[in-house]
Amino acid sequence: LIRLAGASGRRPVRGKAGIPSTFRRPSLLPRLQVHAARLLSGEDVVLKVQKKGVQGSLKADLDLLYANARVLQLLGVVTAELSDVVATLRSAILEEIDFVLEAQRTEQFAEFLARSPELDGVVTVPKVYRAASASRLLTLERLYGVPLIDLESVRKYQPQPELALIVALNTWVSSVLTNEWFHADVHAGNLLVLTDGRVAFIDFGIVGAIPAATAEGMLDFVRSFPAGDMAGVGRALEKMGFTKELSEEQSAAFAKDIGEVIASIDSMTADIATTASAGAAASAIDETQLNRAVAAVARVAEG
């Protein structure tokens, strides 16, 4: 039961989507699936409404598409790759319209933020109102803000817009490395700067994930590279799958090759800077250094 604000005041309208009787004054615009509303308890919310039959018809279409891909594969017209692509697409689309799953992901991301004290009061996600949600209705806290790319509007709430961008980027990267999944649809509409200056992530219909070993390798790389620990860099690259599994002796040789690549690049960079400061052409690079760097890269590639 939803209470609409009509010309003659409030009137109850019974819906067919299992909509709980906790709303009043929603602005239900024709053909839109996202609406503003207010709970009877007073909280401003956003309603994501899915039309009846959408999941069933979409699933039927995707199943037919996958079946056709499989038939073409069996006939030898296409390779198995097409079936794999269609299967992945089918899974992603069905997940995107699964409001129960989206509610769960939104709450999980809130838990991820709660595990990061440095993000407290800096980054947020909308609260999920479970009691006011259903299979085809997702009720979320309404957040007031502006898209992150609208710099003029952002400056009203954050004097240094670049700081908001850095916060958003750091949060996203942290979620990639430490959370079981990450927001895979980060664009202007899904990143807001709120009126209180916080950054908000919204719309968790599409997410991505990387294997735990890869995430661990990425963290190791971030720690090892700035410290000049080439052995650590080598092990990190191995964890991420950039090379085959190596023996202890091979790992040591791999680390040495990586160190030579970095040293060669650093040497050329220093020479370019020196040449440029002397007023000469900045592109003047010692050919011996260049050959040495190329050879070092080749050894790493072979490893």
Short mmCIF file of N, CA, C and O in Angstrom, two decimals, residues 23-126:
data_model
loop_
_atom_site.label_atom_id
_atom_site.label_comp_id
_atom_site.label_asym_id
_atom_site.label_seq_id
_atom_site.Cartn_x
_atom_site.Cartn_y
_atom_site.Cartn_z
N PHE A 23 4.96 3.66 2.82
CA PHE A 23 5.32 4.83 2.04
C PHE A 23 4.21 5.88 2.03
O PHE A 23 3.05 5.59 2.24
N ARG A 24 4.61 7.10 1.72
CA ARG A 24 3.65 8.16 1.44
C ARG A 24 4.32 9.16 0.50
O ARG A 24 5.54 9.30 0.46
N ARG A 25 3.51 9.85 -0.28
CA ARG A 25 3.95 10.90 -1.20
C ARG A 25 5.10 10.50 -2.12
O ARG A 25 6.07 11.23 -2.25
N PRO A 26 5.05 9.36 -2.81
CA PRO A 26 6.09 9.09 -3.80
C PRO A 26 5.82 9.85 -5.08
O PRO A 26 4.67 10.06 -5.45
N SER A 27 6.86 10.30 -5.75
CA SER A 27 6.68 10.98 -7.03
C SER A 27 6.82 9.95 -8.14
O SER A 27 7.88 9.78 -8.71
N LEU A 28 5.75 9.21 -8.42
CA LEU A 28 5.80 8.13 -9.40
C LEU A 28 5.61 8.69 -10.80
O LEU A 28 4.50 8.98 -11.23
N LEU A 29 6.70 8.85 -11.52
CA LEU A 29 6.64 9.38 -12.87
C LEU A 29 6.45 8.23 -13.85
O LEU A 29 7.04 7.17 -13.69
N PRO A 30 5.62 8.42 -14.88
CA PRO A 30 5.32 7.34 -15.82
C PRO A 30 6.58 6.75 -16.45
O PRO A 30 7.49 7.48 -16.85
N ARG A 31 6.62 5.43 -16.52
CA ARG A 31 7.65 4.67 -17.23
C ARG A 31 9.03 4.75 -16.60
O ARG A 31 9.98 4.24 -17.17
N LEU A 32 9.18 5.40 -15.48
CA LEU A 32 10.47 5.44 -14.80
C LEU A 32 10.52 4.34 -13.76
O LEU A 32 9.51 4.00 -13.15
N GLN A 33 11.71 3.82 -13.54
CA GLN A 33 11.86 2.73 -12.58
C GLN A 33 12.55 3.17 -11.30
O GLN A 33 12.76 2.37 -10.42
N VAL A 34 12.92 4.44 -11.23
CA VAL A 34 13.51 4.97 -10.00
C VAL A 34 12.67 6.16 -9.56
O VAL A 34 12.45 7.08 -10.34
N HIS A 35 12.19 6.12 -8.32
CA HIS A 35 11.26 7.13 -7.84
C HIS A 35 11.65 7.63 -6.45
O HIS A 35 12.22 6.88 -5.66
N ALA A 36 11.34 8.87 -6.18
CA ALA A 36 11.53 9.44 -4.85
C ALA A 36 10.29 9.18 -4.02
O ALA A 36 9.17 9.22 -4.53
N ALA A 37 10.47 8.91 -2.74
CA ALA A 37 9.33 8.65 -1.85
C ALA A 37 9.73 8.99 -0.43
O ALA A 37 10.87 9.39 -0.16
N ARG A 38 8.77 8.82 0.47
CA ARG A 38 9.05 9.05 1.89
C ARG A 38 8.35 7.96 2.69
O ARG A 38 7.18 7.66 2.48
N LEU A 39 9.10 7.35 3.60
CA LEU A 39 8.51 6.33 4.46
C LEU A 39 7.53 6.98 5.42
O LEU A 39 7.65 8.17 5.75
N LEU A 40 6.57 6.21 5.88
CA LEU A 40 5.62 6.72 6.87
C LEU A 40 6.34 7.15 8.14
O LEU A 40 5.86 8.00 8.88
N SER A 41 7.53 6.57 8.36
CA SER A 41 8.31 6.95 9.54
C SER A 41 9.10 8.24 9.32
O SER A 41 9.77 8.72 10.23
N GLY A 42 9.03 8.79 8.08
CA GLY A 42 9.61 10.11 7.82
C GLY A 42 10.88 10.15 7.00
O GLY A 42 11.29 11.22 6.56
N GLU A 43 11.53 9.01 6.75
CA GLU A 43 12.79 9.01 6.02
C GLU A 43 12.56 9.17 4.52
O GLU A 43 11.68 8.54 3.95
N ASP A 44 13.37 10.03 3.89
CA ASP A 44 13.34 10.16 2.43
C ASP A 44 14.07 8.97 1.82
O ASP A 44 15.18 8.61 2.25
N VAL A 45 13.46 8.36 0.81
CA VAL A 45 14.03 7.16 0.21
C VAL A 45 13.94 7.23 -1.31
O VAL A 45 13.27 8.10 -1.88
N VAL A 46 14.63 6.30 -1.94
CA VAL A 46 14.56 6.11 -3.38
C VAL A 46 14.02 4.71 -3.62
O VAL A 46 14.48 3.74 -3.00
N LEU A 47 13.04 4.60 -4.51
CA LEU A 47 12.46 3.30 -4.86
C LEU A 47 12.98 2.86 -6.22
O LEU A 47 12.89 3.61 -7.19
N LYS A 48 13.52 1.67 -6.28
CA LYS A 48 13.86 1.06 -7.56
C LYS A 48 12.81 -0.01 -7.82
O LYS A 48 12.75 -1.01 -7.12
N VAL A 49 11.97 0.26 -8.81
CA VAL A 49 10.83 -0.61 -9.08
C VAL A 49 11.06 -1.37 -10.39
O VAL A 49 11.42 -0.78 -11.41
N GLN A 50 10.84 -2.66 -10.33
CA GLN A 50 10.99 -3.50 -11.52
C GLN A 50 9.61 -3.92 -12.00
O GLN A 50 8.81 -4.45 -11.23
N LYS A 51 9.33 -3.68 -13.26
CA LYS A 51 8.02 -4.02 -13.80
C LYS A 51 7.79 -5.53 -13.76
O LYS A 51 8.72 -6.31 -13.91
N LYS A 52 6.54 -5.90 -13.60
CA LYS A 52 6.18 -7.30 -13.53
C LYS A 52 6.54 -8.02 -14.83
O LYS A 52 6.28 -7.51 -15.92
N GLY A 53 7.15 -9.18 -14.71
CA GLY A 53 7.46 -9.99 -15.88
C GLY A 53 8.81 -9.71 -16.50
O GLY A 53 9.23 -10.43 -17.42
N VAL A 54 9.53 -8.68 -16.02
CA VAL A 54 10.82 -8.33 -16.62
C VAL A 54 11.82 -9.47 -16.48
O VAL A 54 12.47 -9.87 -17.45
N GLN A 55 11.94 -10.01 -15.27
CA GLN A 55 12.91 -11.08 -15.05
C GLN A 55 12.61 -12.30 -15.90
O GLN A 55 13.51 -12.87 -16.53
N GLY A 56 11.34 -12.69 -15.94
CA GLY A 56 10.98 -13.89 -16.70
C GLY A 56 11.23 -13.75 -18.18
O GLY A 56 11.82 -14.64 -18.81
N SER A 57 10.81 -12.63 -18.76
CA SER A 57 10.98 -12.44 -20.20
C SER A 57 12.45 -12.28 -20.57
O SER A 57 12.91 -12.81 -21.59
N LEU A 58 13.19 -11.57 -19.72
CA LEU A 58 14.61 -11.38 -20.00
C LEU A 58 15.37 -12.70 -19.89
O LEU A 58 16.22 -13.01 -20.72
N LYS A 59 15.03 -13.49 -18.89
CA LYS A 59 15.68 -14.80 -18.73
C LYS A 59 15.38 -15.70 -19.93
O LYS A 59 16.26 -16.40 -20.43
N ALA A 60 14.13 -15.66 -20.40
CA ALA A 60 13.76 -16.48 -21.56
C ALA A 60 14.56 -16.06 -22.80
O ALA A 60 15.05 -16.91 -23.56
N ASP A 61 14.69 -14.75 -23.01
CA ASP A 61 15.44 -14.25 -24.16
C ASP A 61 16.91 -14.65 -24.07
O ASP A 61 17.52 -15.08 -25.07
N LEU A 62 17.48 -14.52 -22.88
CA LEU A 62 18.90 -14.85 -22.71
C LEU A 62 19.13 -16.36 -22.83
O LEU A 62 20.16 -16.79 -23.37
N ASP A 63 18.19 -17.15 -22.34
CA ASP A 63 18.30 -18.61 -22.48
C ASP A 63 18.27 -19.00 -23.96
O ASP A 63 19.01 -19.88 -24.40
N LEU A 64 17.39 -18.34 -24.72
CA LEU A 64 17.30 -18.62 -26.15
C LEU A 64 18.59 -18.23 -26.86
O LEU A 64 19.09 -18.96 -27.73
N LEU A 65 19.14 -17.08 -26.48
CA LEU A 65 20.39 -16.63 -27.07
C LEU A 65 21.52 -17.62 -26.79
O LEU A 65 22.31 -17.96 -27.68
N TYR A 66 21.56 -18.11 -25.55
CA TYR A 66 22.61 -19.07 -25.19
C TYR A 66 22.40 -20.39 -25.93
O TYR A 66 23.37 -21.00 -26.42
N ALA A 67 21.15 -20.83 -26.05
CA ALA A 67 20.86 -22.08 -26.77
C ALA A 67 21.30 -21.97 -28.23
O ALA A 67 21.88 -22.91 -28.79
N ASN A 68 21.03 -20.82 -28.85
CA ASN A 68 21.45 -20.63 -30.24
C ASN A 68 22.97 -20.67 -30.37
O ASN A 68 23.51 -21.24 -31.33
N ALA A 69 23.66 -20.06 -29.40
CA ALA A 69 25.12 -20.07 -29.43
C ALA A 69 25.65 -21.49 -29.32
O ALA A 69 26.61 -21.88 -29.99
N ARG A 70 25.02 -22.29 -28.46
CA ARG A 70 25.44 -23.68 -28.28
C ARG A 70 25.20 -24.50 -29.54
O ARG A 70 26.04 -25.32 -29.94
N VAL A 71 24.05 -24.27 -30.20
CA VAL A 71 23.75 -25.00 -31.44
C VAL A 71 24.78 -24.65 -32.52
O VAL A 71 25.31 -25.54 -33.21
N LEU A 72 25.09 -23.37 -32.65
CA LEU A 72 26.08 -22.95 -33.63
C LEU A 72 27.45 -23.54 -33.32
O LEU A 72 28.22 -23.89 -34.22
N GLN A 73 27.74 -23.66 -32.03
CA GLN A 73 29.01 -24.27 -31.62
C GLN A 73 29.06 -25.74 -32.00
O GLN A 73 30.05 -26.23 -32.56
N LEU A 74 27.96 -26.47 -31.74
CA LEU A 74 27.91 -27.90 -32.06
C LEU A 74 27.97 -28.14 -33.57
O LEU A 74 28.49 -29.16 -34.03
N LEU A 75 27.44 -27.19 -34.35
CA LEU A 75 27.48 -27.31 -35.80
C LEU A 75 28.83 -26.90 -36.38
O LEU A 75 29.07 -27.03 -37.58
N GLY A 76 29.69 -26.37 -35.51
CA GLY A 76 31.01 -25.97 -35.96
C GLY A 76 31.05 -24.61 -36.62
O GLY A 76 32.07 -24.23 -37.22
N VAL A 77 29.95 -23.86 -36.52
CA VAL A 77 29.90 -22.53 -37.15
C VAL A 77 30.71 -21.52 -36.33
O VAL A 77 31.36 -20.63 -36.89
N VAL A 78 30.65 -21.66 -35.00
CA VAL A 78 31.41 -20.77 -34.12
C VAL A 78 32.18 -21.61 -33.12
O VAL A 78 31.93 -22.82 -32.96
N THR A 79 33.11 -20.99 -32.43
CA THR A 79 33.89 -21.69 -31.42
C THR A 79 33.18 -21.62 -30.07
O THR A 79 32.17 -20.92 -29.91
N ALA A 80 33.73 -22.35 -29.11
CA ALA A 80 33.14 -22.37 -27.76
C ALA A 80 33.22 -21.01 -27.09
O ALA A 80 32.49 -20.74 -26.13
N GLU A 81 34.09 -20.14 -27.59
CA GLU A 81 34.25 -18.83 -26.96
C GLU A 81 32.96 -18.03 -26.99
O GLU A 81 32.64 -17.31 -26.05
N LEU A 82 32.19 -18.15 -28.08
CA LEU A 82 30.94 -17.39 -28.18
C LEU A 82 29.96 -17.84 -27.09
O LEU A 82 29.31 -17.01 -26.44
N SER A 83 29.86 -19.15 -26.87
CA SER A 83 28.98 -19.66 -25.83
C SER A 83 29.40 -19.15 -24.46
O SER A 83 28.57 -18.79 -23.62
N ASP A 84 30.71 -19.11 -24.24
CA ASP A 84 31.22 -18.61 -22.95
C ASP A 84 30.88 -17.14 -22.76
O ASP A 84 30.49 -16.71 -21.67
N VAL A 85 31.01 -16.36 -23.83
CA VAL A 85 30.71 -14.93 -23.75
C VAL A 85 29.22 -14.72 -23.46
O VAL A 85 28.84 -13.92 -22.61
N VAL A 86 28.37 -15.47 -24.16
CA VAL A 86 26.93 -15.34 -23.96
C VAL A 86 26.55 -15.77 -22.54
O VAL A 86 25.71 -15.13 -21.89
N ALA A 87 27.18 -16.84 -22.04
CA ALA A 87 26.89 -17.31 -20.68
C ALA A 87 27.28 -16.25 -19.65
O ALA A 87 26.54 -16.00 -18.69
N THR A 88 28.44 -15.63 -19.86
CA THR A 88 28.88 -14.58 -18.94
C THR A 88 27.95 -13.38 -19.00
O THR A 88 27.58 -12.80 -17.96
N LEU A 89 27.55 -13.01 -20.21
CA LEU A 89 26.62 -11.89 -20.39
C LEU A 89 25.28 -12.18 -19.72
O LEU A 89 24.71 -11.33 -19.04
N ARG A 90 24.79 -13.40 -19.90
CA ARG A 90 23.52 -13.80 -19.29
C ARG A 90 23.58 -13.67 -17.78
O ARG A 90 22.68 -13.12 -17.14
N SER A 91 24.66 -14.19 -17.20
CA SER A 91 24.81 -14.15 -15.75
C SER A 91 24.87 -12.72 -15.24
O SER A 91 24.23 -12.37 -14.24
N ALA A 92 25.63 -11.86 -15.94
CA ALA A 92 25.79 -10.47 -15.50
C ALA A 92 24.47 -9.70 -15.56
O ALA A 92 24.13 -8.94 -14.65
N ILE A 93 23.71 -9.91 -16.64
CA ILE A 93 22.45 -9.18 -16.79
C ILE A 93 21.43 -9.63 -15.75
O ILE A 93 20.73 -8.80 -15.14
N LEU A 94 21.35 -10.93 -15.51
CA LEU A 94 20.39 -11.43 -14.52
C LEU A 94 20.76 -10.97 -13.11
O LEU A 94 19.88 -10.70 -12.28
N GLU A 95 22.06 -10.87 -12.83
CA GLU A 95 22.48 -10.36 -11.52
C GLU A 95 22.11 -8.89 -11.37
O GLU A 95 21.73 -8.44 -10.29
N GLU A 96 22.21 -8.14 -12.47
CA GLU A 96 21.94 -6.70 -12.40
C GLU A 96 20.49 -6.41 -12.05
O GLU A 96 20.18 -5.37 -11.45
N ILE A 97 19.57 -7.30 -12.40
CA ILE A 97 18.15 -7.05 -12.11
C ILE A 97 17.69 -7.82 -10.88
O ILE A 97 16.49 -7.88 -10.59
N ASP A 98 18.63 -8.41 -10.15
CA ASP A 98 18.31 -9.13 -8.91
C ASP A 98 18.41 -8.15 -7.74
O ASP A 98 19.49 -7.88 -7.22
N PHE A 99 17.27 -7.60 -7.32
CA PHE A 99 17.27 -6.58 -6.28
C PHE A 99 17.68 -7.14 -4.92
O PHE A 99 18.24 -6.42 -4.09
N VAL A 100 17.37 -8.40 -4.67
CA VAL A 100 17.78 -9.02 -3.40
C VAL A 100 19.30 -9.07 -3.32
O VAL A 100 19.90 -8.75 -2.29
N LEU A 101 19.93 -9.44 -4.43
CA LEU A 101 21.39 -9.50 -4.48
C LEU A 101 21.99 -8.10 -4.37
O LEU A 101 23.00 -7.90 -3.68
N GLU A 102 21.37 -7.12 -5.02
CA GLU A 102 21.88 -5.75 -4.94
C GLU A 102 21.80 -5.21 -3.52
O GLU A 102 22.72 -4.52 -3.05
N ALA A 103 20.72 -5.52 -2.82
CA ALA A 103 20.59 -5.09 -1.42
C ALA A 103 21.70 -5.70 -0.58
O ALA A 103 22.33 -5.03 0.25
N GLN A 104 21.96 -6.98 -0.81
CA GLN A 104 23.01 -7.67 -0.06
C GLN A 104 24.37 -7.05 -0.34
O GLN A 104 25.17 -6.82 0.58
N ARG A 105 24.65 -6.74 -1.59
CA ARG A 105 25.93 -6.13 -1.95
C ARG A 105 26.09 -4.74 -1.36
O ARG A 105 27.18 -4.36 -0.92
N THR A 106 25.01 -3.97 -1.36
CA THR A 106 25.07 -2.63 -0.78
C THR A 106 25.43 -2.70 0.70
O THR A 106 26.27 -1.94 1.19
N GLU A 107 24.82 -3.63 1.40
CA GLU A 107 25.11 -3.80 2.83
C GLU A 107 26.52 -4.34 3.04
O GLU A 107 27.21 -3.95 3.99
N GLN A 108 26.97 -5.21 2.16
CA GLN A 108 28.33 -5.74 2.27
C GLN A 108 29.37 -4.64 2.05
O GLN A 108 30.41 -4.61 2.72
N PHE A 109 29.09 -3.73 1.12
CA PHE A 109 30.03 -2.63 0.89
C PHE A 109 30.06 -1.70 2.10
O PHE A 109 31.11 -1.15 2.44
N ALA A 110 28.92 -1.53 2.73
CA ALA A 110 28.87 -0.73 3.97
C ALA A 110 29.73 -1.38 5.05
O ALA A 110 30.42 -0.70 5.81
N GLU A 111 29.71 -2.71 5.10
CA GLU A 111 30.55 -3.44 6.07
C GLU A 111 32.03 -3.26 5.74
O GLU A 111 32.86 -3.11 6.64
N PHE A 112 32.36 -3.27 4.44
CA PHE A 112 33.74 -3.03 4.02
C PHE A 112 34.20 -1.64 4.48
O PHE A 112 35.31 -1.48 4.99
N LEU A 113 33.34 -0.64 4.32
CA LEU A 113 33.68 0.71 4.76
C LEU A 113 33.86 0.76 6.27
O LEU A 113 34.74 1.45 6.79
N ALA A 114 33.02 0.01 6.99
CA ALA A 114 33.09 0.00 8.45
C ALA A 114 34.40 -0.62 8.94
O ALA A 114 34.87 -0.29 10.03
N ARG A 115 34.99 -1.50 8.12
CA ARG A 115 36.27 -2.11 8.49
C ARG A 115 37.45 -1.19 8.19
O ARG A 115 38.59 -1.54 8.48
N SER A 116 37.17 -0.03 7.62
CA SER A 116 38.22 0.93 7.26
C SER A 116 37.99 2.22 8.03
O SER A 116 37.29 3.12 7.54
N PRO A 117 38.54 2.33 9.23
CA PRO A 117 38.30 3.52 10.07
C PRO A 117 38.64 4.83 9.39
O PRO A 117 38.01 5.86 9.66
N GLU A 118 39.64 4.80 8.49
CA GLU A 118 40.04 6.04 7.82
C GLU A 118 38.96 6.57 6.87
O GLU A 118 39.01 7.73 6.46
N LEU A 119 37.97 5.72 6.55
CA LEU A 119 36.90 6.14 5.65
C LEU A 119 35.65 6.58 6.40
O LEU A 119 34.68 7.01 5.78
N ASP A 120 35.68 6.48 7.71
CA ASP A 120 34.53 6.86 8.52
C ASP A 120 34.24 8.35 8.36
O ASP A 120 35.12 9.19 8.56
N GLY A 121 33.03 8.67 7.97
CA GLY A 121 32.66 10.07 7.77
C GLY A 121 33.18 10.65 6.47
O GLY A 121 33.00 11.84 6.21
N VAL A 122 33.81 9.81 5.65
CA VAL A 122 34.39 10.28 4.39
C VAL A 122 33.68 9.65 3.19
O VAL A 122 33.42 10.31 2.18
N VAL A 123 33.37 8.36 3.30
CA VAL A 123 32.72 7.61 2.22
C VAL A 123 31.50 6.90 2.79
O VAL A 123 31.52 6.44 3.93
N THR A 124 30.46 6.79 1.99
CA THR A 124 29.25 6.13 2.46
C THR A 124 28.52 5.43 1.32
O THR A 124 28.88 5.60 0.14
N VAL A 125 27.52 4.66 1.67
CA VAL A 125 26.59 4.05 0.72
C VAL A 125 25.19 4.23 1.28
O VAL A 125 25.03 4.46 2.49
N PRO A 126 24.17 4.15 0.45
CA PRO A 126 22.81 4.32 0.98
C PRO A 126 22.40 3.15 1.87
O PRO A 126 22.78 2.00 1.63
#
